[in-house]
Amino acid sequence: FEGFWDLATKGKFTVTNALGNEFINDKGFYPYVENLIRYYLKEDPILKNIETLPAAKFSLKGAVTLDKVALDRAVHHQEDFVIKGVTGRGGDAVWIGKKMSPAEYALVIEKVKKNPEYFIFQKYTPLSVMDGHIVDLRLITDVSGRGVISADVPWGRAIPLSGNGKVNLSDHGRETTVIVEREDCNEIMEGVSP
């Protein structure tokens, strides 16, 4: 991309997102969504977030300190937490405590201590298991001024149960479709209140 930035700054073409410019990464924003809903919409969220603890506390003046309570929980309950780097992409900054040795986990904890503002601790929540694979189910949905359209067929990101637990496509995960037979749906729905 030699000369790319020079051409953009001379107005030869338009850049919608300047290089390195991002409002905030979803992992950095996620811990605050429920409180934002409460504050701005004056209502309780319908869907609850997975328990997520920022590793840092921020003062009103912007000073960053390590949240020792959050760190202590993550240190003493390795099996219960996933540590995520808020600037990571494609699973490169995701560490699943349940899938790590204590020594590996301790090395990640040291990274967190050095730069707590770049990390969150998230409660380990097992995903769906299908045909010997961990699957992160997703419904492909388009939300626009015309309404909401959702795919009839759920898709999932999958990795074998024996893998590292990360279902990211860029980290050995695979895209998979999920097909449910109608008889299975009826069995699942029995006993579910409308």
CSV table of C-alpha atoms in Angstrom, one decimal:
chain,number,residue,atom,x,y,z
A,1,PHE,CA,0.0,0.0,0.0
A,2,GLU,CA,2.9,2.3,-0.6
A,3,GLY,CA,1.5,5.8,-1.2
A,4,PHE,CA,-2.0,4.9,0.0
A,5,TRP,CA,-2.2,7.4,2.8
A,6,ASP,CA,-0.6,10.2,0.7
A,7,LEU,CA,-3.3,9.7,-2.0
A,8,ALA,CA,-6.1,9.7,0.6
A,9,THR,CA,-4.9,12.9,2.2
A,10,LYS,CA,-4.7,14.6,-1.2
A,11,GLY,CA,-8.3,13.8,-1.8
A,12,LYS,CA,-7.8,11.3,-4.6
A,13,PHE,CA,-10.3,8.9,-2.9
A,14,THR,CA,-12.3,8.9,0.2
A,15,VAL,CA,-11.5,6.8,3.3
A,16,THR,CA,-14.6,6.0,5.5
A,17,ASN,CA,-12.5,4.7,8.4
A,18,ALA,CA,-9.1,6.3,8.7
A,19,LEU,CA,-6.2,3.8,9.4
A,20,GLY,CA,-6.1,2.9,13.0
A,21,ASN,CA,-9.4,4.7,13.7
A,22,GLU,CA,-12.1,2.8,15.6
A,23,PHE,CA,-14.7,4.2,18.0
A,24,ILE,CA,-14.2,1.4,20.5
A,25,ASN,CA,-13.7,-2.4,20.2
A,26,ASP,CA,-16.7,-4.5,21.1
A,27,LYS,CA,-14.9,-6.2,23.9
A,28,GLY,CA,-14.1,-2.8,25.5
A,29,PHE,CA,-17.7,-1.6,25.1
A,30,TYR,CA,-19.5,-4.8,26.1
A,31,PRO,CA,-19.1,-4.6,29.9
A,32,TYR,CA,-21.0,-1.3,29.9
A,33,VAL,CA,-23.9,-2.0,27.6
A,34,GLU,CA,-26.4,-3.0,30.3
A,35,ASN,CA,-25.7,0.2,32.3
A,36,LEU,CA,-26.0,2.3,29.1
A,37,ILE,CA,-29.4,0.8,28.4
A,38,ARG,CA,-30.5,1.6,32.0
A,39,TYR,CA,-29.1,5.1,31.8
A,40,TYR,CA,-30.3,6.2,28.4
A,41,LEU,CA,-33.4,4.2,27.9
A,42,LYS,CA,-34.5,4.1,31.6
A,43,GLU,CA,-35.3,0.4,31.4
A,44,ASP,CA,-33.7,-2.9,32.4
A,45,PRO,CA,-32.1,-4.9,29.6
A,46,ILE,CA,-34.2,-7.8,28.3
A,47,LEU,CA,-31.1,-9.8,27.3
A,48,LYS,CA,-28.4,-10.0,30.0
A,49,ASN,CA,-24.7,-9.9,29.2
A,50,ILE,CA,-22.4,-12.7,30.2
A,51,GLU,CA,-20.7,-11.5,33.4
A,52,THR,CA,-17.8,-9.4,32.3
A,53,LEU,CA,-15.3,-7.7,34.6
A,54,PRO,CA,-13.0,-5.0,33.2
A,55,ALA,CA,-9.5,-5.5,34.5
A,56,ALA,CA,-9.1,-1.8,35.0
A,57,LYS,CA,-10.8,1.0,36.8
A,58,PHE,CA,-10.8,4.5,35.4
A,59,SER,CA,-10.9,7.7,37.5
A,60,LEU,CA,-12.9,10.7,36.3
A,61,LYS,CA,-9.5,12.3,35.4
A,62,GLY,CA,-8.7,9.2,33.2
A,63,ALA,CA,-6.2,7.6,35.6
A,64,VAL,CA,-6.0,3.8,35.1
A,65,THR,CA,-5.6,1.4,38.0
A,66,LEU,CA,-5.8,-2.4,38.2
A,67,ASP,CA,-9.2,-3.7,39.6
A,68,LYS,CA,-7.8,-5.9,42.3
A,69,VAL,CA,-11.2,-7.5,43.1
A,70,ALA,CA,-11.7,-8.6,39.5
A,71,LEU,CA,-8.1,-9.8,39.2
A,72,ASP,CA,-8.4,-11.8,42.4
A,73,ARG,CA,-11.6,-13.6,41.2
A,74,ALA,CA,-9.9,-14.4,37.9
A,75,VAL,CA,-6.7,-15.6,39.5
A,76,HIS,CA,-8.4,-17.9,42.1
A,77,HIS,CA,-11.1,-19.2,39.7
A,78,GLN,CA,-9.1,-20.0,36.5
A,79,GLU,CA,-11.7,-22.6,35.3
A,80,ASP,CA,-14.4,-20.0,35.5
A,81,PHE,CA,-12.9,-17.2,33.3
A,82,VAL,CA,-11.9,-16.3,29.8
A,83,ILE,CA,-9.4,-13.4,29.6
A,84,LYS,CA,-9.8,-11.3,26.5
A,85,GLY,CA,-7.6,-8.5,25.1
A,86,VAL,CA,-9.9,-5.7,24.0
A,87,THR,CA,-7.8,-4.9,21.0
A,88,GLY,CA,-7.5,-8.5,19.8
A,89,ARG,CA,-8.8,-9.9,16.5
A,90,GLY,CA,-9.6,-13.4,15.4
A,91,GLY,CA,-9.0,-15.0,18.7
A,92,ASP,CA,-5.4,-13.8,19.0
A,93,ALA,CA,-6.0,-12.3,22.4
A,94,VAL,CA,-8.4,-14.8,23.9
A,95,TRP,CA,-7.3,-17.2,26.7
A,96,ILE,CA,-9.7,-19.8,28.0
A,97,GLY,CA,-8.7,-20.6,31.6
A,98,LYS,CA,-10.3,-24.1,31.4
A,99,LYS,CA,-8.1,-25.0,28.4
A,100,MET,CA,-4.8,-23.7,29.9
A,101,SER,CA,-2.2,-25.0,32.3
A,102,PRO,CA,-1.8,-23.0,35.5
A,103,ALA,CA,1.7,-21.8,34.3
A,104,GLU,CA,0.2,-20.5,30.9
A,105,TYR,CA,-2.6,-18.8,32.8
A,106,ALA,CA,-0.2,-17.1,35.2
A,107,LEU,CA,1.7,-15.6,32.2
A,108,VAL,CA,-1.5,-14.1,30.9
A,109,ILE,CA,-2.3,-12.7,34.3
A,110,GLU,CA,1.1,-10.9,34.3
A,111,LYS,CA,0.2,-9.3,30.9
A,112,VAL,CA,-3.0,-8.1,32.5
A,113,LYS,CA,-1.3,-6.6,35.5
A,114,LYS,CA,1.1,-4.6,33.3
A,115,ASN,CA,-1.8,-3.1,31.1
A,116,PRO,CA,-5.1,-3.7,32.8
A,117,GLU,CA,-7.0,-1.2,30.5
A,118,TYR,CA,-6.5,-3.6,27.6
A,119,PHE,CA,-8.2,-6.7,29.2
A,120,ILE,CA,-11.5,-8.0,30.5
A,121,PHE,CA,-12.3,-11.1,32.5
A,122,GLN,CA,-15.4,-12.9,31.1
A,123,LYS,CA,-17.3,-15.7,32.8
A,124,TYR,CA,-16.7,-18.9,31.0
A,125,THR,CA,-20.0,-19.9,29.4
A,126,PRO,CA,-20.0,-23.2,27.6
A,127,LEU,CA,-21.3,-23.0,24.1
A,128,SER,CA,-23.5,-25.5,22.3
A,129,VAL,CA,-22.1,-28.9,21.6
A,130,MET,CA,-23.0,-30.5,18.3
A,131,ASP,CA,-21.6,-33.7,16.8
A,132,GLY,CA,-18.4,-33.6,18.9
A,133,HIS,CA,-17.8,-29.9,18.3
A,134,ILE,CA,-18.1,-26.7,20.4
A,135,VAL,CA,-20.5,-24.5,18.3
A,136,ASP,CA,-21.2,-20.8,18.7
A,137,LEU,CA,-24.6,-20.5,17.1
A,138,ARG,CA,-25.5,-17.4,15.1
A,139,LEU,CA,-28.6,-16.3,13.2
A,140,ILE,CA,-27.6,-14.1,10.3
A,141,THR,CA,-29.8,-11.0,10.6
A,142,ASP,CA,-30.2,-7.8,8.8
A,143,VAL,CA,-31.6,-4.8,10.7
A,144,SER,CA,-32.5,-1.8,8.6
A,145,GLY,CA,-35.1,0.9,8.1
A,146,ARG,CA,-37.2,-1.7,6.3
A,147,GLY,CA,-37.3,-4.0,9.4
A,148,VAL,CA,-35.5,-7.1,10.6
A,149,ILE,CA,-34.9,-10.1,8.5
A,150,SER,CA,-33.4,-13.3,10.0
A,151,ALA,CA,-32.2,-16.4,8.2
A,152,ASP,CA,-34.3,-19.5,8.7
A,153,VAL,CA,-31.2,-21.6,9.1
A,154,PRO,CA,-28.8,-21.0,12.0
A,155,TRP,CA,-25.1,-21.0,11.3
A,156,GLY,CA,-22.4,-21.7,13.7
A,157,ARG,CA,-18.7,-21.4,14.2
A,158,ALA,CA,-17.3,-24.8,15.3
A,159,ILE,CA,-14.2,-26.4,16.6
A,160,PRO,CA,-13.6,-29.9,17.9
A,161,LEU,CA,-14.2,-30.4,21.7
A,162,SER,CA,-10.5,-31.3,22.0
A,163,GLY,CA,-9.4,-28.0,20.5
A,164,ASN,CA,-8.4,-24.8,22.3
A,165,GLY,CA,-12.0,-23.7,22.9
A,166,LYS,CA,-11.8,-20.7,20.5
A,167,VAL,CA,-14.4,-20.8,17.7
A,168,ASN,CA,-12.9,-18.0,15.7
A,169,LEU,CA,-12.6,-18.7,12.0
A,170,SER,CA,-9.1,-17.3,11.9
A,171,ASP,CA,-8.0,-19.7,14.7
A,172,HIS,CA,-8.9,-23.1,13.2
A,173,GLY,CA,-12.7,-22.7,13.6
A,174,ARG,CA,-15.0,-23.7,10.9
A,175,GLU,CA,-18.3,-22.3,9.6
A,176,THR,CA,-21.1,-24.9,9.9
A,177,THR,CA,-24.8,-24.9,9.2
A,178,VAL,CA,-27.3,-26.3,11.7
A,179,ILE,CA,-30.2,-28.4,10.5
A,180,VAL,CA,-32.9,-29.4,13.0
A,181,GLU,CA,-35.6,-31.9,12.0
A,182,ARG,CA,-39.2,-30.8,12.8
A,183,GLU,CA,-39.7,-33.8,15.1
A,184,ASP,CA,-36.7,-32.7,17.2
A,185,CYS,CA,-38.1,-29.2,17.4
A,186,ASN,CA,-41.4,-30.5,18.8
A,187,GLU,CA,-39.6,-32.6,21.4
A,188,ILE,CA,-37.5,-29.5,22.4
A,189,MET,CA,-40.6,-27.3,22.6
A,190,GLU,CA,-42.6,-29.7,24.9
A,191,GLY,CA,-42.9,-28.2,28.3
A,192,VAL,CA,-41.8,-24.8,27.2
A,193,SER,CA,-44.2,-22.1,28.3
A,194,PRO,CA,-45.5,-19.7,25.6
